[in-house]
PDB file of C-alpha atoms in Angstrom:
ATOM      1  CA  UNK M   1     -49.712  -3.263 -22.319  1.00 92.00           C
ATOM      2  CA  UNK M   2     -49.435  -3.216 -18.428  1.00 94.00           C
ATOM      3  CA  UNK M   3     -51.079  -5.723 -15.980  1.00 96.00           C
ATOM      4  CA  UNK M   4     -52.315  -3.159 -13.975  1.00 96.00           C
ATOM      5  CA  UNK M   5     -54.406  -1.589 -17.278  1.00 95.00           C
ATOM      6  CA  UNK M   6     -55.769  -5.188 -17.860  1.00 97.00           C
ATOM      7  CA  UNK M   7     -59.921  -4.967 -17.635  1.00 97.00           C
ATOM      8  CA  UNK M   8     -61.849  -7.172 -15.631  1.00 97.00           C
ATOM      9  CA  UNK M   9     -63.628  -8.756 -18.256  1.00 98.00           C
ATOM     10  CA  UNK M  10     -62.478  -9.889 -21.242  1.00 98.00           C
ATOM     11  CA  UNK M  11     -65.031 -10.681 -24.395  1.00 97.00           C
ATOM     12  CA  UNK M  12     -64.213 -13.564 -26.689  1.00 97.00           C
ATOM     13  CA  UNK M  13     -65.025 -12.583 -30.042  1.00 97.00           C
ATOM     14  CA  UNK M  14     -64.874 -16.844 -31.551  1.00 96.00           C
ATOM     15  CA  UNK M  15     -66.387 -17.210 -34.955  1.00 95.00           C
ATOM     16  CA  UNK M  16     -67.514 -13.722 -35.748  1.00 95.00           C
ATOM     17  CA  UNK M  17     -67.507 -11.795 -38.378  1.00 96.00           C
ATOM     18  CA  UNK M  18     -65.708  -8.290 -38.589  1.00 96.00           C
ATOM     19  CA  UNK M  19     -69.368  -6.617 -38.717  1.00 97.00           C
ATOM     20  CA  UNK M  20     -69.897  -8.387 -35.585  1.00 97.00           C
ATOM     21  CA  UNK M  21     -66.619  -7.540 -33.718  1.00 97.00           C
ATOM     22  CA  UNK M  22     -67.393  -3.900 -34.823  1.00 97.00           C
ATOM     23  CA  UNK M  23     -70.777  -3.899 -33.479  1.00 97.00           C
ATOM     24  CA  UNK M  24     -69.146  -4.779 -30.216  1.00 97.00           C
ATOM     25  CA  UNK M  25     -66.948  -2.391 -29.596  1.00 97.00           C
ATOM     26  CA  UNK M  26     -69.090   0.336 -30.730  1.00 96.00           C
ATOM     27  CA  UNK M  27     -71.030  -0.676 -27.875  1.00 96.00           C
ATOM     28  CA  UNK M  28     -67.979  -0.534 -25.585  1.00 95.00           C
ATOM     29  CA  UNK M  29     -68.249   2.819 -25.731  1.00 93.00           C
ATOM     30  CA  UNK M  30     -66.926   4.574 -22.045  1.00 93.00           C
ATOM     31  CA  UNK M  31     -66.679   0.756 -20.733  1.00 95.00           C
ATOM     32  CA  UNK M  32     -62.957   0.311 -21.864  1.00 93.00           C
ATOM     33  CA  UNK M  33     -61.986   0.215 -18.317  1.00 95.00           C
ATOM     34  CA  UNK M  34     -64.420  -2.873 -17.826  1.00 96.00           C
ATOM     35  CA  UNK M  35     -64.014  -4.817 -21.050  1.00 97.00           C
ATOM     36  CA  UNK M  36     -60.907  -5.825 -23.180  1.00 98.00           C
ATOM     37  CA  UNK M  37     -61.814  -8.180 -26.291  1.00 98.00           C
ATOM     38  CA  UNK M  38     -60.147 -10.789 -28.166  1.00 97.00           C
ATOM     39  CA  UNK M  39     -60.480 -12.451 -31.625  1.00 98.00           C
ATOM     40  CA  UNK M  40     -59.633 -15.996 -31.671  1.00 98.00           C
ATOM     41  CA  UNK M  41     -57.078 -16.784 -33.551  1.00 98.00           C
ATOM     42  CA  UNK M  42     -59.589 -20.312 -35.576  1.00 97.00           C
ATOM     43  CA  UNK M  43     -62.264 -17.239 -36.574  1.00 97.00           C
ATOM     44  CA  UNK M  44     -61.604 -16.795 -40.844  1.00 96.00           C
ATOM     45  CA  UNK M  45     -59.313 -13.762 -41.513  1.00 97.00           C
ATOM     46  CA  UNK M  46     -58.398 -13.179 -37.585  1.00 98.00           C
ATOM     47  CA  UNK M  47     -55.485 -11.645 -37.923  1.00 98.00           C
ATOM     48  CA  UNK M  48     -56.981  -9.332 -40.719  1.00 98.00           C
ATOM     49  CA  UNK M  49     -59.761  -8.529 -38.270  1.00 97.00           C
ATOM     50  CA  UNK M  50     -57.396  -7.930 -35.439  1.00 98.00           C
ATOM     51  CA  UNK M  51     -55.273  -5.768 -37.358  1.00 98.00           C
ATOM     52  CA  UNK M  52     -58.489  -3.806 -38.994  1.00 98.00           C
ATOM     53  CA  UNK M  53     -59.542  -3.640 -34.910  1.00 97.00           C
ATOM     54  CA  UNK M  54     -56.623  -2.193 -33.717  1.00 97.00           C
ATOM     55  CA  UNK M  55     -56.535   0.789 -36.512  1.00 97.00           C
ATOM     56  CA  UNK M  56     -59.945   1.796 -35.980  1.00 96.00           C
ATOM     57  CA  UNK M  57     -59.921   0.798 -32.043  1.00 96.00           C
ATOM     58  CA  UNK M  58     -56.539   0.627 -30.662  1.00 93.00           C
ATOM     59  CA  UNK M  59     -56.417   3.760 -28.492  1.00 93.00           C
ATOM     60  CA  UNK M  60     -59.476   3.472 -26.849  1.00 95.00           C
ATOM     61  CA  UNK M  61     -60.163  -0.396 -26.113  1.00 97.00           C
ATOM     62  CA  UNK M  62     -57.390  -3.460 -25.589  1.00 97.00           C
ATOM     63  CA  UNK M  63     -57.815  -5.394 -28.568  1.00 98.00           C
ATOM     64  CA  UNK M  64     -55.873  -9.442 -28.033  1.00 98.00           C
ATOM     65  CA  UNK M  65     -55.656 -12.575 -29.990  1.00 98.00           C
ATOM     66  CA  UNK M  66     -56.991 -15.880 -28.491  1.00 98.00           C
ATOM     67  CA  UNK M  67     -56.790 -19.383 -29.403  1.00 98.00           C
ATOM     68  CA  UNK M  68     -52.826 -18.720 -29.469  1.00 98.00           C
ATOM     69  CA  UNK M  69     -51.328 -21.945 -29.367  1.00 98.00           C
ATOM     70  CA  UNK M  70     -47.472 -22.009 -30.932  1.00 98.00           C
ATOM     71  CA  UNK M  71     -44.697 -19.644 -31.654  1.00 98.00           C
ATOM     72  CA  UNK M  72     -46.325 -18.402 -34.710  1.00 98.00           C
ATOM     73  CA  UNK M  73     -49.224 -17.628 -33.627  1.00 98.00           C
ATOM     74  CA  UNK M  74     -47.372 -15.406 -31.125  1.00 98.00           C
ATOM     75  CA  UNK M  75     -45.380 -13.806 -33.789  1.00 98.00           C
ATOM     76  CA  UNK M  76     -48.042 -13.194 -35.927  1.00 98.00           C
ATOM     77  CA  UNK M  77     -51.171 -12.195 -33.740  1.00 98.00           C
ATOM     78  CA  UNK M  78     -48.286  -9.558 -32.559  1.00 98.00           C
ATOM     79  CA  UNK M  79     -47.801  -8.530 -36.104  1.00 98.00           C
ATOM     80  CA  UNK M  80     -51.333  -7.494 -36.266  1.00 98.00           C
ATOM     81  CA  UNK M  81     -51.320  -5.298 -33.001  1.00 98.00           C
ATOM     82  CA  UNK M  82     -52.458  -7.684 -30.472  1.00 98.00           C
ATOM     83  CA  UNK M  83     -51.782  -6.086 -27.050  1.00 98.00           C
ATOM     84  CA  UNK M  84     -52.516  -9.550 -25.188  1.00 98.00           C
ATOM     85  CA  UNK M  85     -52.172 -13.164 -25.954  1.00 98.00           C
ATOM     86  CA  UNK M  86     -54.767 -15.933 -24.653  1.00 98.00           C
ATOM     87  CA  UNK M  87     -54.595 -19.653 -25.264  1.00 98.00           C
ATOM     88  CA  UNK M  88     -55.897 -22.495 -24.237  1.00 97.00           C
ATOM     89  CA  UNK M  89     -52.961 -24.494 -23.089  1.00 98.00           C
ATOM     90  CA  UNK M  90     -49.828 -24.001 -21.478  1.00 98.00           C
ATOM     91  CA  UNK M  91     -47.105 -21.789 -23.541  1.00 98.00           C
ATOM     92  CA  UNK M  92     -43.185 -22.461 -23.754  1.00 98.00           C
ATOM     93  CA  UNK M  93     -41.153 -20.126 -22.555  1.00 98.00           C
ATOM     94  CA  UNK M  94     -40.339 -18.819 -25.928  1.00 98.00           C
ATOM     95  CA  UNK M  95     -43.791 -18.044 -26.208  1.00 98.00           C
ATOM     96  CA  UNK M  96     -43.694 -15.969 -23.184  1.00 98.00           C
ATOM     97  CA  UNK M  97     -40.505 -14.558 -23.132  1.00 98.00           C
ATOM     98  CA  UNK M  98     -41.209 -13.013 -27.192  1.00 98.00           C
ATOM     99  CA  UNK M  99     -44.295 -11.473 -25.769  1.00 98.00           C
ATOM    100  CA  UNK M 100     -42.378  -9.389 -22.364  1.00 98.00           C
ATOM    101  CA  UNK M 101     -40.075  -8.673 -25.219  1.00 98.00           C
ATOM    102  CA  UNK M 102     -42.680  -6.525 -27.125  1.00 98.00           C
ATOM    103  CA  UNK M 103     -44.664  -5.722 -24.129  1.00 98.00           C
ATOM    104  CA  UNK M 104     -47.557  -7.816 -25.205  1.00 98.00           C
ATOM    105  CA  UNK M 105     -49.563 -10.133 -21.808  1.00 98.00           C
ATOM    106  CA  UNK M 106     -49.629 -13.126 -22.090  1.00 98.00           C
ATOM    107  CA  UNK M 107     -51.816 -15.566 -20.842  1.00 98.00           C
ATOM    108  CA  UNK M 108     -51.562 -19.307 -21.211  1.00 98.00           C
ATOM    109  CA  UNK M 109     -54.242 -21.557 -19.476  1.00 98.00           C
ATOM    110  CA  UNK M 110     -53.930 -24.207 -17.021  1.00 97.00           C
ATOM    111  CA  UNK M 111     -55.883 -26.610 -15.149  1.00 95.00           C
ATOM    112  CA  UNK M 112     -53.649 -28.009 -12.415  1.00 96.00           C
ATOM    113  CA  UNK M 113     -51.946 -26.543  -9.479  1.00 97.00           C
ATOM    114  CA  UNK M 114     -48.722 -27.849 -10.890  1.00 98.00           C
ATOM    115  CA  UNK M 115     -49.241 -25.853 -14.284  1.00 98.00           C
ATOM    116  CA  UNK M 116     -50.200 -22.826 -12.685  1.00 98.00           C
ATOM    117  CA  UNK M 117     -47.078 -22.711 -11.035  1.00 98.00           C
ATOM    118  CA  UNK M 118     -44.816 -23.399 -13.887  1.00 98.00           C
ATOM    119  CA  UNK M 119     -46.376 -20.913 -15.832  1.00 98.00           C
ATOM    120  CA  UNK M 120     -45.792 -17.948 -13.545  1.00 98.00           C
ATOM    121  CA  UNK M 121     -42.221 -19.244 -12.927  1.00 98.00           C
ATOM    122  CA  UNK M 122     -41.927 -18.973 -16.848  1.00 98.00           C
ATOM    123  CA  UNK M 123     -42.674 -15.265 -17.093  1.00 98.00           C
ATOM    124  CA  UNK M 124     -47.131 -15.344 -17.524  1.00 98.00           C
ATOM    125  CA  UNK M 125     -48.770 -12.168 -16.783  1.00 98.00           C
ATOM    126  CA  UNK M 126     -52.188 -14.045 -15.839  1.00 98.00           C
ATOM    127  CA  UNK M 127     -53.235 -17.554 -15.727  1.00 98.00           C
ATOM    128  CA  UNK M 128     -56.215 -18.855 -17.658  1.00 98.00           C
ATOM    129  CA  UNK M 129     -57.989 -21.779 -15.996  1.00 98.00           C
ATOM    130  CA  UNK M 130     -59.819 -23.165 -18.451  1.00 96.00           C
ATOM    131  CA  UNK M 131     -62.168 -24.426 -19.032  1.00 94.00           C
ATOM    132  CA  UNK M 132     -63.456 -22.985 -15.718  1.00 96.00           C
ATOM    133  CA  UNK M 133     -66.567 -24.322 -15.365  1.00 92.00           C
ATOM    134  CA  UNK M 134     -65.263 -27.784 -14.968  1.00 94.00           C
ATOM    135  CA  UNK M 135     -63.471 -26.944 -11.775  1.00 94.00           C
ATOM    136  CA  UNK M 136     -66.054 -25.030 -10.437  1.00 93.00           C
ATOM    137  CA  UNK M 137     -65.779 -21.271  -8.673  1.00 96.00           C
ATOM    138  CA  UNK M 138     -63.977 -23.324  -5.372  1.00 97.00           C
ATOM    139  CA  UNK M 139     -60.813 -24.730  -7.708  1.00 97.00           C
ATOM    140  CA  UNK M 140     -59.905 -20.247  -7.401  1.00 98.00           C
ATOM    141  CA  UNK M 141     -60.028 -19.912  -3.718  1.00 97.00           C
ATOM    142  CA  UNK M 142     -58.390 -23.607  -3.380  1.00 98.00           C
ATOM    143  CA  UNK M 143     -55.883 -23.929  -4.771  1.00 98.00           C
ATOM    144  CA  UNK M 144     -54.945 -19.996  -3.773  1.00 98.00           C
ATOM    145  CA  UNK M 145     -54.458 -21.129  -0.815  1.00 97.00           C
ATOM    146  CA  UNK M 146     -51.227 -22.978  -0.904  1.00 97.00           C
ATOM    147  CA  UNK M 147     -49.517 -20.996  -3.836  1.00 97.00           C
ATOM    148  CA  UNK M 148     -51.093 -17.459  -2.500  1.00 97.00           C
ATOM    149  CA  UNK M 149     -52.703 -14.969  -4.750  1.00 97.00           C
ATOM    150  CA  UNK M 150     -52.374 -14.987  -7.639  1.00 98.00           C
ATOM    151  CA  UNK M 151     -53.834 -12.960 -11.031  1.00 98.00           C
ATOM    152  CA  UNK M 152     -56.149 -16.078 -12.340  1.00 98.00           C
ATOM    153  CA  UNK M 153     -58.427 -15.804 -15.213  1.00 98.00           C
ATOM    154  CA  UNK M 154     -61.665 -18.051 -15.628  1.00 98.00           C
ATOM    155  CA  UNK M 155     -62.850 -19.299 -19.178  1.00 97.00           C
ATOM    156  CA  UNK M 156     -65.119 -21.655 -20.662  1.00 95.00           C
ATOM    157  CA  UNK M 157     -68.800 -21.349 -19.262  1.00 93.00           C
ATOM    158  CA  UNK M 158     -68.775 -18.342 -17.495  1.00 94.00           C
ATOM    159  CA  UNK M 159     -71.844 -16.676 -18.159  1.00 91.00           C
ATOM    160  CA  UNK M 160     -73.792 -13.290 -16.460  1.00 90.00           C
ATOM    161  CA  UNK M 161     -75.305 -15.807 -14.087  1.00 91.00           C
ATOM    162  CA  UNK M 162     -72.069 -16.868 -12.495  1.00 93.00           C
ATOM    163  CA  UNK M 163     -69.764 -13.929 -12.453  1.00 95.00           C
ATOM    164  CA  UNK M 164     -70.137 -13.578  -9.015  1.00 94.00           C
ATOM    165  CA  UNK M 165     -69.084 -16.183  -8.072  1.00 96.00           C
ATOM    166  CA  UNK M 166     -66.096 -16.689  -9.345  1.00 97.00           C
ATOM    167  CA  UNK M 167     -65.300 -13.562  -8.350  1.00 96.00           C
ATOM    168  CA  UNK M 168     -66.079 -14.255  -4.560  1.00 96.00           C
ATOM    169  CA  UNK M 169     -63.686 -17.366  -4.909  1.00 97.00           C
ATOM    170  CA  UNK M 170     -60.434 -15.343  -5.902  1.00 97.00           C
ATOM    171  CA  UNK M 171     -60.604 -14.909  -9.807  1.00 97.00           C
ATOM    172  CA  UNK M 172     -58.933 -11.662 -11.037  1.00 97.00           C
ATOM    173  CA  UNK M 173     -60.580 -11.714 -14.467  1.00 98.00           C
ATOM    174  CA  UNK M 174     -63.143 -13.364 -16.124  1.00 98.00           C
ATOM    175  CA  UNK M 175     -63.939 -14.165 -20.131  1.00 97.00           C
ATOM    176  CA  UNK M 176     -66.879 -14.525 -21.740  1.00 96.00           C
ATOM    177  CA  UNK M 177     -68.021 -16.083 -25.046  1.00 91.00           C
ATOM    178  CA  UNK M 178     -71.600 -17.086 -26.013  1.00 81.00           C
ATOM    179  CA  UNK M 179     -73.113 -16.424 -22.865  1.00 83.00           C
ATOM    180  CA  UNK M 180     -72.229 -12.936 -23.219  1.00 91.00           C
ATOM    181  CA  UNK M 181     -74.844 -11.853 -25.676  1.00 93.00           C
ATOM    182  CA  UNK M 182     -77.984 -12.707 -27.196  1.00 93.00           C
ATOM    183  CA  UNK M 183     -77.494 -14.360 -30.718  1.00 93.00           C
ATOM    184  CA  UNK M 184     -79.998 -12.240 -32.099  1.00 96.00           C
ATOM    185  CA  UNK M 185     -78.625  -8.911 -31.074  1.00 96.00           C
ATOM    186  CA  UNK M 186     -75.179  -9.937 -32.401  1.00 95.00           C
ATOM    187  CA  UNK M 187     -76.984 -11.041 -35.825  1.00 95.00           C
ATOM    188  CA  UNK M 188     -78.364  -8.118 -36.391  1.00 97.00           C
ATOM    189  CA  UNK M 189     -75.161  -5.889 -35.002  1.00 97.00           C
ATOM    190  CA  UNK M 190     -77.483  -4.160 -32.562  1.00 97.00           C
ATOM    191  CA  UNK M 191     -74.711  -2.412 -30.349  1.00 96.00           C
ATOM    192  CA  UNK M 192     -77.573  -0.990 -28.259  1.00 96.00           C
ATOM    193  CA  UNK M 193     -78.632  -4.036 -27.391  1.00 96.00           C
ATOM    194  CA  UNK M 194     -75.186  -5.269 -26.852  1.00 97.00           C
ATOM    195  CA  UNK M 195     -74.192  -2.511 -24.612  1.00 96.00           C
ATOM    196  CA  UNK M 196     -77.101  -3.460 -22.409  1.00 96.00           C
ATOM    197  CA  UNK M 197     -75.481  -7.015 -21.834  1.00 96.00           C
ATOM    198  CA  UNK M 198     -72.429  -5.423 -20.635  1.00 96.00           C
ATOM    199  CA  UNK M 199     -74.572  -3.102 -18.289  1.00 95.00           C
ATOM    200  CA  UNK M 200     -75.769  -6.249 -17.019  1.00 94.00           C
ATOM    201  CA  UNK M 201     -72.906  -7.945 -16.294  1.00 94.00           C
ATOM    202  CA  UNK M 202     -71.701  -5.131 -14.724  1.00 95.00           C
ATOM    203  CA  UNK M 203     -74.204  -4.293 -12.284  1.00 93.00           C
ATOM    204  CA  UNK M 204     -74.439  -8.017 -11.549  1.00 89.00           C
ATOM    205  CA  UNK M 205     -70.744  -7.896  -9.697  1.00 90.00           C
ATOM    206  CA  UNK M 206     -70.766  -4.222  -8.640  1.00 83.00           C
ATOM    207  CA  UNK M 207     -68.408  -4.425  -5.550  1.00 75.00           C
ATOM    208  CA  UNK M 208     -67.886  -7.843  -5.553  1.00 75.00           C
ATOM    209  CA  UNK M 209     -64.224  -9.089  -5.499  1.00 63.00           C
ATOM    210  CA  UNK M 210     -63.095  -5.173  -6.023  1.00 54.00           C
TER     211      UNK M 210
END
């Protein structure tokens, strides 16, 4: 997968079942350009789900693996057909040189100036500050401004509400768990429903940070 194909928004698909993850992406329908979607890698049979995903998906939306944290994880969540690779800490370089090898993204998280840095010197596509909502919106445009622009990624309490704002401070790309959908429409695998959430989101940052 290229940078340059990478969707805004990326939904993280923690905890739920494949019936779920299905529902989701049958509401994704002609929003591939807007959404990419990732299992985490701590939901029961991930990789089974990811690999049952990317069968039935895999030419239409971009189907990752989050919650990547060592070198097996990498190898495996690639096995399955993972196009991208999200964690929640910094990766080693052999983490991120495997995945330019097989043309998979990869995107460690940070929280510091310093590890932003060291993960873009190490070969990372995009940087995941994380969680986001800790440093606030600001922490994008801040700390841009000494190491320049740069393809950031906010997670961990981004929800509809503040999209925009991130956005205005210099994210790139944002990813959304639990305040994505309603827990009801995901219960009862209501894609309609579902799709309206992303229509939501959507026309809540319409030109903003384009």
């Amino acid at each position: 997968m290229k940078l340059k194909d990478y969707p805004r928004f990326t939904i993280i698909m923690r905890g739920y079942t494949f019936q779920q993850a299905d529902a989701i992406l049958k509401a994704m329908k002609s929003l591939e350009n807007d959404f990419a979607v990732e299992m985490t890698l701590n939901t029961p049979d991930a990789l089974s789900q990811i690999k049952q995903l990317t069968e039935k998906y895999g030419k239409t939306f971009h189907i990752g693996a989050g919650t990547v944290r060592t070198m097996k994880d990498v190898k495996e969540a690639i096995q399955a057909g993972a196009e991208f690779l999200l964690g929640p800490h910094i990766f080693t370089k052999e983490m991120l040189d495997y995945a330019k090898q097989h043309g998979v993204l990869a995107v460690p998280a940070a929280m510091t100036p310093s590890e932003i840095n060291e993960m873009f010197d190490l070969g990372a596509d995009i940087v995941k500050i994380f969680p986001a909502s800790v440093v606030s919106p600001r922490f994008f445009k801040d700390v841009q401004a000494p190491l320049g622009k740069l393809p950031l990624m906010g997670v961990g309490g981004i929800s509809v509400e503040n999209t925009q704002a991130f956005f205005e401070n210099g994210a790139s790309y944002l990813g959304l768990g639990s305040g994505m959908f309603n827990k009801s429409d995901l219960e009862s695998l209501d894609s309609d429903k579902l799709a309206e959430s992303m229509q939501k989101l959507l026309s809540k940052v319409e030109g903003v940070g384009v």
